[in-house]
Amino acid sequence: MALIVQKYGGTSVGSVERIQAVAQRVCKSVRAGNSLVVVVSAMGKTTDGLVKLAYELAKTPSRREMDMLLSTGEQVSIALLSMAIQELGQPAISLTGTQVGIVTEAEHTRARILRIEPERIQRHLNQGKVVVVAGFQGITSTEELEITTLGRGGSDTSAVALAAALQANFCEIYTDVPGILTTDPRLVPDARLMDEITSDEMLELASLGAKVLHPRAVEIARNYGVPLVVRSSWTDDPGTWVISAKPQPRPLINLEIARPVDKVEFDINQARVALLRIPDKPGVAARLFGEISRQDVDVDLIIQSIHEGNTNDIAFTVMTSILNRAEAVASAIAPVLRSHNSTAPEEAEVMVQQDIAKVSIAGAGMIGRPGVAAQMFAALAEAGVNIRMISTSEVKVSCVIANTDCDRAVTALCEAFEIYSSSTSPVPSPQAIPPSPPPHVRGVALDMNQARLAIRQVQDRPGTAAKIFGLLAQHNVSIDMIIQSQRCHVIDGIPTRDIAFTVARIDAEAAQKMLQQSAVEHGWGEVVLDNNIAKVSVVGAGMVGQPGVAAKMFEALAEHRINIQMIATSEIKISCVVGREEGVKALQAIHAAFELAGTERIQVPA
C-alpha cells in the first residue's frame, strides 16, 4: 500500500461536476489500496474575485487582511471535496493549513514553510480517512498564530512539502495539461509530452516561466528526494515523472529556508576566448558557433554582453587542452565577421586568456533567493578575488577568476556557505544525469515578463559585483541573467566594464531608481532600463559535450532574422535575450529546429 499526496488546481475543482470527478478519482485510488492526502486550491477564479473585492474596498489592503481573506477560498474547496468523497462512501476529513500544522515564517502573502507537524494527518490516515488539505496557506509559530499564505504556486508547494514531511511514496500534481511538455502548448500546439525530466531541468524550465510546476515545489522535491508526477485532471494518462537523485539527508526543520548551497565546485583547466567589436546583427553568433561546432570544439560558458554602438562582444570558455584549436577557429572566422570591406584590426579582435579558473556554488532554488549570488560575490570580494565572467542558472552560479586566486576563492566560498568540502567540476553534477542518456534539449521556454538593466562603466575590481547585487538583495529584487562585458574602458586611470542583468519587469523601475542613486555615490555610469525584451531558452542535461546545440539555436534565430541581444549559458541551459516583439517567433523557431514536435495537438481546457 502506497501513501500518495495528490494536488488539484483551481480549474480541477472549478465546478460541482469537476469536484465530483476529482472525488471519483480519489476513491478509485483508495480502492486500489492507497492512503491519500489531497491538497486543493480555491475553486476556479475564486482568488481573483476575492482580490477584486479587496481592492474595491481599499486602495492598499493590508497584507495580513489579504491573507485572512484569500485563505477562505481553499476552505470552500476542501469542505466541498470532502462532502463529495463522503457521498461516495469513503470516509474523509477536510483540514486547513493551520489544522495540519503547516508552520511558516511571519511574512504575509509570501511566507515560506518552516516545518510541518504531521501527527494529526497521520492519525486520520490510520483511521482509513482521506485527508483533504487546504493548499497555499499556513500559520506562524508566534503567539498570535497568524494565518499566512505562501504566494504564487503555494498549493504545489504545500503538496510537495507534505509529501516530504510524511515521507510519501510519491506526489501527484493534477493540472490542465497531460504532463510536462516541450514548450507552452498555447504557443506551440504540437508541443510534445515528456515521459520524464530531471529535477534540475524542471527547475530551469519552471524558473523560466513554465507554469505547470512552481520552482519552490520542484526545489523541495529535489532537496528531499520526493518522486513527483504531473498528470492531467481529465484523463488517466501516465503523465510526466520529475526525477530526483537520492539527496543528502537533511532535517525537515526550516524546510524552505534551509541552506540553499549544497556544494562548492571549481575547475582550473579553463581558458577564455573573446571576440571583441563584432557586428550587432542577426546571424553573427550562428556563424561563429556553427564553425566551432563543425570543428568539434566543446565550449563551456558562452557570454554575449550588451551592445556598444553597433558592435558587440562574445566570449566563451574551453578546456585548456583544446585552447589552440578554439583560438584557431576564432581567428579564422574573425575576418568574416568584420564589416564589409573593413580591414580595421580592432574589428572582431580575438583575445585569448589562459590561466583562469571557474568557481561555482550549486544548490536548488538559489536564484529565487536574492541574497545568495550577492553573498557569493561578497565572499570573493573579501578574499580579494576579482570576477571576470559570471554565469547564473537556477541551480548554479559560476564565476571565472584568475587561476592563482582559485584556492583562496574556494576557501572563502566554503566558509561563507558552511560547506566542508569542495570538488572539481569538469562534468555536470550527478543529480543532472538521469539513468538513461537524455536528449540534448529537453524543452524550450519563453519568458516575456523580464526587463534588462545595464550599468555602464563600473569599476573592474574586487567588490563591485558584491555592492551592486547586495543592494538589489536588500530590496528583495531577484536577478536572473548576469552579464559582465568583456570590453574594458580606462577612465581616470581606472579600468571599467559594463554589467547587465535581467529582473522581473514588475521590479525594474524601482531597481533602476535605487541603482541610479547608488551610481552617484559609487562613481558608476548611466543605469539603462529596457522593458522591451524577451528571454528564450533551451534546457537539457544532454547538451553537455555537444557543441552543436548552441549553434543550432543561434542558426534558428538567424534564419528568422532575429537579433540576439545577450547570451548566457550554464551546463544545462542556453538563454538568449531578443526583442519582445520577436519572443514568440523565437520560441517557435527554436522548438522546430530541435524537432521537439509531437504527433498530437494538446488542447488546454478553459
XYZ file of C-alpha atoms in Angstrom:
606
model
C 0.000 0.000 0.000
C 1.368 3.419 -1.008
C 0.988 6.769 0.691
C 0.230 9.310 -2.037
C -0.179 13.089 -1.897
C -2.380 14.439 -4.704
C -2.777 18.113 -5.628
C -5.628 19.581 -7.691
C -5.570 23.137 -9.014
C -8.391 25.652 -9.235
C -9.707 24.547 -12.628
C -9.781 20.906 -11.483
C -12.256 21.836 -8.725
C -13.900 24.727 -10.561
C -17.453 23.371 -10.573
C -19.670 20.801 -8.847
C -19.157 18.394 -11.755
C -15.387 18.746 -11.595
C -15.315 18.297 -7.824
C -17.344 15.092 -8.275
C -14.845 13.909 -10.924
C -11.962 14.521 -8.508
C -13.833 12.621 -5.779
C -14.260 9.664 -8.152
C -10.540 9.684 -8.942
C -9.631 9.857 -5.250
C -11.904 6.954 -4.353
C -10.552 4.871 -7.215
C -7.017 5.327 -5.844
C -8.154 4.370 -2.321
C -9.875 1.226 -3.651
C -6.532 0.285 -5.226
C -5.138 0.090 -1.692
C -3.542 3.526 -1.291
C -3.662 6.053 1.539
C -4.351 9.570 0.262
C -3.707 13.141 1.282
C -5.363 15.524 -1.184
C -4.296 19.177 -1.459
C -6.624 21.554 -3.313
C -6.623 25.159 -4.461
C -9.543 27.584 -4.389
C -12.279 26.931 -6.965
C -11.713 28.390 -10.434
C -11.326 32.164 -10.309
C -12.289 32.471 -6.618
C -8.974 34.008 -5.613
C -9.179 36.609 -8.399
C -12.687 37.516 -7.252
C -11.569 37.943 -3.644
C -8.664 40.136 -4.700
C -11.041 42.304 -6.732
C -13.358 42.702 -3.737
C -10.453 43.754 -1.534
C -9.329 46.468 -3.945
C -12.874 47.790 -4.291
C -12.796 48.475 -0.551
C -9.198 49.592 -0.036
C -6.552 51.158 -2.262
C -3.777 49.273 -0.488
C -5.312 46.489 1.611
C -3.061 45.241 4.380
C -1.168 42.051 3.657
C -2.432 40.492 6.891
C -6.071 41.018 5.933
C -5.377 39.763 2.405
C -4.107 36.502 3.901
C -7.185 36.264 6.108
C -9.397 36.842 3.053
C -7.655 34.672 0.464
C -7.275 31.687 2.774
C -11.071 31.309 2.769
C -11.078 30.237 -0.891
C -9.336 26.946 -0.143
C -11.650 26.284 2.819
C -14.613 26.210 0.453
C -12.845 23.723 -1.835
C -11.772 21.298 0.893
C -15.201 21.203 2.518
C -16.991 20.548 -0.784
C -14.497 17.903 -1.909
C -14.713 16.128 1.451
C -18.514 16.070 1.129
C -18.244 14.641 -2.388
C -15.869 11.902 -1.244
C -18.074 11.038 1.746
C -21.079 10.848 -0.587
C -19.267 8.026 -2.427
C -18.976 6.074 0.813
C -15.321 6.882 1.541
C -14.509 8.467 4.947
C -12.796 11.847 4.509
C -11.997 14.929 6.554
C -11.128 18.476 5.494
C -8.355 20.363 7.297
C -6.924 23.844 6.904
C -3.201 24.530 6.702
C -3.363 25.542 10.350
C -5.018 22.287 11.410
C -2.408 20.103 9.683
C 0.460 22.028 11.259
C 1.987 23.849 8.266
C 4.131 26.353 10.174
C 5.537 29.281 8.207
C 7.653 32.345 8.714
C 5.783 35.512 9.717
C 5.708 37.005 6.210
C 2.203 37.731 4.981
C 1.279 36.932 1.329
C 4.654 35.253 0.583
C 5.526 33.074 3.563
C 7.872 30.117 3.310
C 7.320 26.849 5.155
C 9.449 26.283 8.256
C 8.125 22.889 9.299
C 5.122 20.593 9.179
C 3.692 18.772 12.211
C 2.041 15.751 10.531
C 0.750 13.861 13.607
C -2.888 14.800 13.036
C -2.777 13.813 9.359
C -1.156 10.507 10.268
C -3.839 9.794 12.870
C -6.648 10.322 10.350
C -4.837 8.222 7.731
C -4.525 5.392 10.249
C -8.302 5.599 10.665
C -8.763 4.981 6.930
C -9.785 8.530 6.048
C -8.809 10.598 3.029
C -7.330 13.841 4.383
C -8.254 16.862 2.248
C -5.917 19.791 2.949
C -6.206 23.462 2.034
C -3.189 24.374 -0.071
C -1.491 27.769 -0.235
C -1.764 28.501 3.493
C -0.171 28.014 6.884
C 0.195 29.585 10.300
C 3.017 31.351 12.103
C 4.758 29.904 15.126
C 4.355 33.176 17.011
C 1.978 33.569 19.949
C -0.535 35.337 17.706
C -0.885 32.266 15.425
C -1.327 34.432 12.333
C -2.752 32.894 9.153
C -0.319 33.222 6.245
C -0.374 32.404 2.550
C 2.525 31.073 0.520
C 2.264 33.242 -2.599
C 2.171 32.127 -6.225
C 2.348 28.358 -6.656
C 1.521 27.893 -2.999
C -0.656 24.798 -3.431
C 2.104 22.988 -5.354
C 4.481 23.944 -2.560
C 2.057 22.731 0.134
C 1.617 19.371 -1.590
C 5.298 18.576 -2.105
C 6.194 19.790 1.407
C 3.529 17.482 2.878
C 4.887 14.602 0.776
C 8.371 15.277 2.180
C 7.142 15.534 5.786
C 5.010 12.379 5.518
C 7.700 10.502 3.535
C 5.054 9.730 0.936
C 5.811 7.253 -1.820
C 5.168 9.985 -4.385
C 3.302 13.220 -5.066
C 0.861 13.645 -7.959
C 0.208 17.120 -9.372
C -3.021 17.207 -11.404
C -3.348 20.051 -13.899
C -4.892 21.220 -17.199
C -2.339 19.508 -19.445
C -1.368 15.809 -19.690
C 2.075 16.389 -18.165
C 5.175 18.445 -18.803
C 5.512 19.484 -22.436
C 8.483 20.564 -24.511
C 7.056 24.093 -24.520
C 3.852 26.054 -23.907
C 1.064 24.387 -25.959
C -0.764 27.698 -26.153
C 2.097 28.991 -28.320
C 3.138 25.728 -29.992
C 0.101 23.415 -30.304
C 2.212 20.408 -31.342
C 4.422 20.551 -28.234
C 5.405 17.016 -27.218
C 4.672 15.343 -23.886
C 7.761 14.169 -21.985
C 7.814 10.842 -20.148
C 10.343 12.103 -17.618
C 12.567 15.045 -16.794
C 15.258 15.618 -14.155
C 14.545 17.942 -11.260
C 17.419 20.204 -12.333
C 15.940 20.539 -15.825
C 12.482 21.144 -14.352
C 13.857 23.819 -12.029
C 15.255 25.655 -15.031
C 12.032 25.363 -17.029
C 9.878 26.337 -14.040
C 12.017 29.384 -13.307
C 11.773 30.384 -16.977
C 8.021 30.706 -16.745
C 6.755 27.173 -17.465
C 3.562 27.288 -15.410
C 2.975 23.567 -14.852
C 5.053 23.481 -11.648
C 6.296 26.244 -9.388
C 10.085 26.340 -8.763
C 9.552 26.189 -4.984
C 7.753 22.860 -5.301
C 10.484 21.431 -7.533
C 13.133 22.695 -5.129
C 11.567 20.820 -2.203
C 11.186 17.662 -4.317
C 14.859 17.859 -5.303
C 16.120 18.582 -1.798
C 14.134 15.772 -0.153
C 14.059 13.250 -2.995
C 10.262 13.320 -3.415
C 9.180 11.448 -6.582
C 6.901 13.830 -8.463
C 4.496 13.162 -11.328
C 2.446 15.702 -13.295
C -0.812 14.374 -14.756
C -3.989 15.586 -16.408
C -7.130 16.013 -14.304
C -9.214 14.873 -17.291
C -7.567 11.579 -18.377
C -5.845 8.519 -16.921
C -2.661 9.054 -18.955
C 0.611 8.343 -17.083
C 1.889 11.932 -17.216
C 5.496 13.063 -16.691
C 7.806 11.981 -13.858
C 10.205 14.505 -12.333
C 13.270 12.513 -11.279
C 15.486 13.499 -8.368
C 18.688 11.768 -7.344
C 18.849 10.488 -3.785
C 19.732 13.604 -1.791
C 21.976 14.044 1.211
C 19.885 13.646 4.384
C 18.590 16.977 5.636
C 16.294 17.892 8.540
C 12.675 18.868 7.994
C 13.171 21.926 10.212
C 13.445 25.188 8.228
C 12.106 23.214 5.280
C 12.063 26.074 2.766
C 14.758 28.300 4.226
C 17.450 25.717 4.854
C 20.919 26.228 3.401
C 20.445 26.876 -0.354
C 24.006 25.920 -1.354
C 24.944 22.223 -1.284
C 28.458 22.363 -2.682
C 31.310 24.445 -3.993
C 32.947 23.338 -7.240
C 35.998 24.505 -9.160
C 37.744 23.888 -12.468
C 41.312 25.130 -13.004
C 41.653 23.794 -16.548
C 39.873 26.628 -18.326
C 40.779 29.303 -20.865
C 38.767 32.128 -22.355
C 38.428 33.197 -25.981
C 36.713 36.517 -26.739
C 35.816 38.243 -29.994
C 35.549 41.976 -29.411
C 33.659 44.520 -31.518
C 31.763 42.181 -33.808
C 28.685 43.490 -35.695
C 25.472 43.632 -33.664
C 23.167 41.974 -36.207
C 21.368 38.657 -36.795
C 23.495 35.658 -37.782
C 26.818 36.569 -36.176
C 26.595 34.105 -33.281
C 25.281 31.449 -35.668
C 28.306 31.788 -37.977
C 30.782 31.723 -35.089
C 29.359 28.767 -33.221
C 28.452 26.940 -36.402
C 32.145 26.868 -37.256
C 33.028 25.947 -33.664
C 30.604 23.025 -33.906
C 31.995 21.859 -37.264
C 35.489 21.836 -35.762
C 34.166 19.824 -32.786
C 35.304 22.376 -30.203
C 33.472 21.760 -26.915
C 32.526 25.071 -25.284
C 31.642 25.547 -21.622
C 30.300 29.043 -20.830
C 29.107 31.435 -23.545
C 28.620 35.114 -22.753
C 27.379 37.881 -25.043
C 27.183 41.249 -23.362
C 25.006 44.255 -24.202
C 25.899 46.104 -27.365
C 28.020 49.226 -27.510
C 27.272 51.321 -30.558
C 26.802 48.941 -33.494
C 29.077 46.221 -32.129
C 29.031 43.527 -29.507
C 31.397 41.118 -27.755
C 31.114 37.337 -27.445
C 33.300 35.273 -25.118
C 33.404 31.565 -24.391
C 35.460 29.255 -22.212
C 37.050 25.962 -23.198
C 39.273 23.359 -21.590
C 42.936 24.379 -21.817
C 43.720 21.186 -23.732
C 41.765 22.443 -26.773
C 42.575 26.145 -26.478
C 44.829 26.179 -29.565
C 42.060 24.669 -31.688
C 39.475 27.101 -30.279
C 41.753 30.097 -30.922
C 42.403 28.923 -34.480
C 38.660 28.685 -35.177
C 38.027 32.160 -33.739
C 40.917 33.671 -35.706
C 39.701 32.045 -38.931
C 36.125 33.278 -38.550
C 37.003 36.792 -37.325
C 37.683 38.315 -40.797
C 34.301 37.017 -41.995
C 32.554 38.801 -39.119
C 34.055 42.201 -39.884
C 32.127 44.907 -41.705
C 32.081 44.757 -45.482
C 35.430 45.864 -46.979
C 36.772 46.670 -43.498
C 40.387 45.841 -42.727
C 40.432 47.609 -39.352
C 42.275 45.299 -36.926
C 40.184 46.491 -33.992
C 37.063 44.888 -35.522
C 36.380 41.273 -34.471
C 39.597 41.246 -32.461
C 40.396 37.853 -30.932
C 41.524 37.979 -27.314
C 42.750 34.845 -25.529
C 43.263 34.495 -21.812
C 44.851 31.490 -20.200
C 45.413 30.771 -16.513
C 41.792 31.235 -15.496
C 39.576 29.114 -13.266
C 35.847 28.658 -12.755
C 34.399 28.520 -9.239
C 30.757 27.654 -8.663
C 28.193 27.318 -5.915
C 25.460 24.747 -6.535
C 22.093 24.064 -4.925
C 18.364 24.215 -5.647
C 16.466 27.471 -5.693
C 19.361 29.903 -5.419
C 18.269 32.484 -7.953
C 14.877 32.841 -6.272
C 16.721 33.986 -3.142
C 18.272 37.348 -3.979
C 20.940 37.201 -1.287
C 22.719 34.038 -2.452
C 24.535 35.422 -5.501
C 25.292 38.621 -3.567
C 26.757 36.550 -0.726
C 28.995 34.717 -3.207
C 30.257 37.970 -4.723
C 30.826 39.453 -1.261
C 32.841 36.410 -0.153
C 35.045 36.673 -3.242
C 35.477 40.421 -2.704
C 36.541 39.937 0.922
C 39.120 37.431 -0.306
C 40.431 39.987 -2.826
C 39.277 37.928 -5.833
C 38.220 39.829 -8.972
C 35.397 38.390 -11.089
C 35.982 38.245 -14.853
C 32.851 36.435 -16.045
C 29.574 35.473 -14.373
C 27.120 32.713 -15.329
C 23.864 32.038 -13.492
C 21.220 29.331 -13.504
C 18.527 28.179 -11.084
C 20.886 25.579 -9.597
C 24.338 27.138 -10.015
C 26.216 30.435 -10.019
C 29.671 30.360 -11.626
C 32.416 32.978 -11.723
C 35.527 32.987 -13.908
C 38.544 34.250 -11.973
C 42.344 34.195 -12.190
C 43.800 30.712 -11.758
C 46.087 31.953 -8.990
C 43.023 33.058 -6.980
C 41.246 29.681 -7.136
C 42.360 28.189 -3.801
C 41.584 31.408 -1.974
C 38.209 31.685 -3.681
C 37.174 28.105 -2.868
C 38.187 28.529 0.778
C 36.214 31.772 1.047
C 33.083 30.241 -0.529
C 33.229 27.128 1.644
C 33.431 29.326 4.737
C 30.669 31.678 3.587
C 28.197 28.868 2.840
C 29.360 26.470 5.572
C 30.411 23.802 3.084
C 33.025 21.417 4.425
C 34.377 20.020 1.174
C 34.724 21.131 -2.448
C 35.104 19.265 -5.708
C 36.346 19.715 -9.227
C 33.608 20.146 -11.818
C 34.710 19.037 -15.284
C 31.339 17.282 -15.776
C 27.818 18.108 -14.623
C 26.746 17.057 -11.156
C 25.338 13.519 -10.802
C 21.912 14.980 -9.990
C 21.746 16.323 -13.547
C 22.289 12.862 -15.097
C 19.263 10.575 -15.374
C 19.630 6.784 -15.640
C 19.459 6.737 -19.453
C 21.150 9.127 -21.926
C 18.966 12.261 -22.064
C 18.105 14.209 -25.217
C 20.372 17.148 -25.986
C 17.462 19.545 -25.493
C 14.555 18.636 -23.252
C 12.418 21.739 -23.644
C 12.219 25.355 -24.796
C 10.856 28.178 -22.651
C 9.907 31.803 -23.211
C 9.834 34.460 -20.501
C 8.053 37.659 -21.548
C 7.999 39.143 -18.057
C 11.587 40.304 -17.767
C 13.366 43.622 -18.160
C 17.061 44.364 -18.579
C 19.087 46.784 -16.504
C 22.605 47.800 -17.533
C 25.069 49.836 -15.513
C 27.723 51.427 -17.668
C 31.324 51.885 -16.607
C 31.516 50.141 -13.240
C 34.982 49.713 -11.736
C 36.657 46.446 -12.693
C 37.919 45.494 -9.247
C 37.001 43.180 -6.359
C 33.802 44.131 -4.582
C 31.944 45.836 -7.418
C 29.542 42.948 -8.118
C 29.063 42.470 -4.367
C 27.956 46.106 -3.991
C 25.529 46.007 -6.921
C 23.853 42.720 -6.133
C 23.992 43.275 -2.394
C 21.919 46.436 -2.903
C 19.413 44.546 -5.028
C 19.209 41.744 -2.455
C 18.488 44.266 0.298
C 15.490 45.413 -1.738
C 14.387 41.791 -2.354
C 14.979 42.014 -6.119
C 15.700 38.607 -7.677
C 18.192 38.507 -10.537
C 18.155 36.111 -13.458
C 20.881 36.529 -16.115
C 24.028 38.453 -15.176
C 26.430 39.511 -17.960
C 29.718 41.328 -17.425
C 31.087 42.907 -20.614
C 34.417 41.742 -21.999
C 35.361 45.164 -23.306
C 37.320 47.313 -20.874
C 37.484 51.128 -20.807
C 40.011 53.017 -18.694
C 38.529 56.150 -17.111
C 40.775 58.365 -14.981
C 43.244 55.523 -14.793
C 40.639 53.019 -13.530
C 39.567 50.071 -15.730
C 35.782 49.839 -16.084
C 33.280 47.445 -17.630
C 29.546 47.409 -18.218
C 27.396 44.956 -16.277
C 23.881 43.947 -17.328
C 21.273 41.702 -15.750
C 17.635 40.774 -16.107
C 14.942 41.163 -13.433
C 11.189 40.717 -13.273
C 9.574 43.619 -15.129
C 7.490 44.455 -12.065
C 10.709 45.208 -10.106
C 12.587 47.003 -12.885
C 11.710 50.673 -12.410
C 12.204 50.613 -8.632
C 15.520 48.804 -9.109
C 16.660 51.365 -11.681
C 15.814 54.265 -9.366
C 17.675 52.659 -6.462
C 20.749 51.924 -8.613
C 20.781 55.440 -10.075
C 21.017 56.853 -6.556
C 23.865 54.446 -5.733
C 25.661 55.172 -9.017
C 26.368 58.742 -7.893
C 27.836 57.509 -4.612
C 29.988 54.772 -6.157
C 31.056 56.534 -9.346
C 29.217 54.230 -11.732
C 27.935 55.414 -15.082
C 24.435 55.527 -16.542
C 21.799 52.977 -15.444
C 19.810 51.949 -18.535
C 16.450 50.147 -18.421
C 14.979 48.184 -21.334
C 11.480 46.756 -20.856
C 11.188 45.664 -24.463
C 12.901 42.274 -24.192
C 12.056 38.599 -24.049
C 14.216 35.672 -22.991
C 14.115 32.375 -24.847
C 15.990 29.358 -23.507
C 16.735 25.725 -24.275
C 17.188 23.303 -21.383
C 18.656 19.800 -21.405
C 21.049 17.745 -19.321
C 22.261 16.096 -22.546
C 23.720 19.269 -24.074
C 26.993 18.913 -22.128
C 29.755 17.888 -24.516
C 27.589 18.696 -27.558
C 28.995 21.842 -29.229
C 26.300 21.787 -31.899
C 23.426 22.663 -29.543
C 24.301 26.356 -29.223
C 24.994 26.591 -32.952
C 21.615 25.092 -33.840
C 19.803 27.509 -31.514
C 21.626 30.538 -32.907
C 21.092 29.366 -36.501
C 17.342 29.001 -35.911
C 17.187 32.617 -34.751
C 19.365 33.805 -37.635
C 17.141 32.091 -40.221
C 14.234 34.179 -38.915
C 16.331 37.370 -38.823
C 16.033 37.589 -35.042
C 18.877 39.520 -33.457
C 20.417 38.166 -30.254
C 20.974 40.923 -27.720
C 22.511 38.864 -24.897
C 23.650 35.260 -24.389
C 24.228 33.396 -21.135
C 24.754 29.681 -20.565
C 25.104 27.077 -17.854
C 25.783 23.347 -18.140
C 22.135 22.566 -18.925
C 20.734 25.846 -20.279
C 21.349 28.354 -23.067
C 19.429 31.627 -22.869
C 19.162 34.437 -25.412
C 17.635 37.863 -24.916
C 15.763 39.069 -28.001
C 13.325 41.868 -28.770
C 9.985 41.441 -27.012
C 8.031 41.541 -30.285
C 10.109 38.596 -31.572
C 9.783 36.402 -28.473
C 7.016 34.070 -29.657
C 8.559 33.708 -33.128
C 11.915 32.870 -31.497
C 10.318 30.180 -29.325
C 8.543 28.589 -32.269
C 11.674 28.675 -34.451
C 13.868 27.021 -31.830
C 11.267 24.384 -30.945
C 11.037 23.439 -34.627
C 14.835 23.448 -35.093
C 15.298 20.826 -32.383
C 12.428 18.722 -33.794
C 10.554 18.661 -30.487
C 7.074 18.481 -32.009
C 4.784 15.642 -31.059
C 2.185 13.809 -33.116
C -0.827 15.136 -31.216
C -2.079 18.648 -30.639
C -2.545 19.441 -26.977
C -5.827 21.121 -26.069
C -5.759 23.124 -22.848
C -9.246 23.216 -21.219
C -10.731 26.601 -20.420
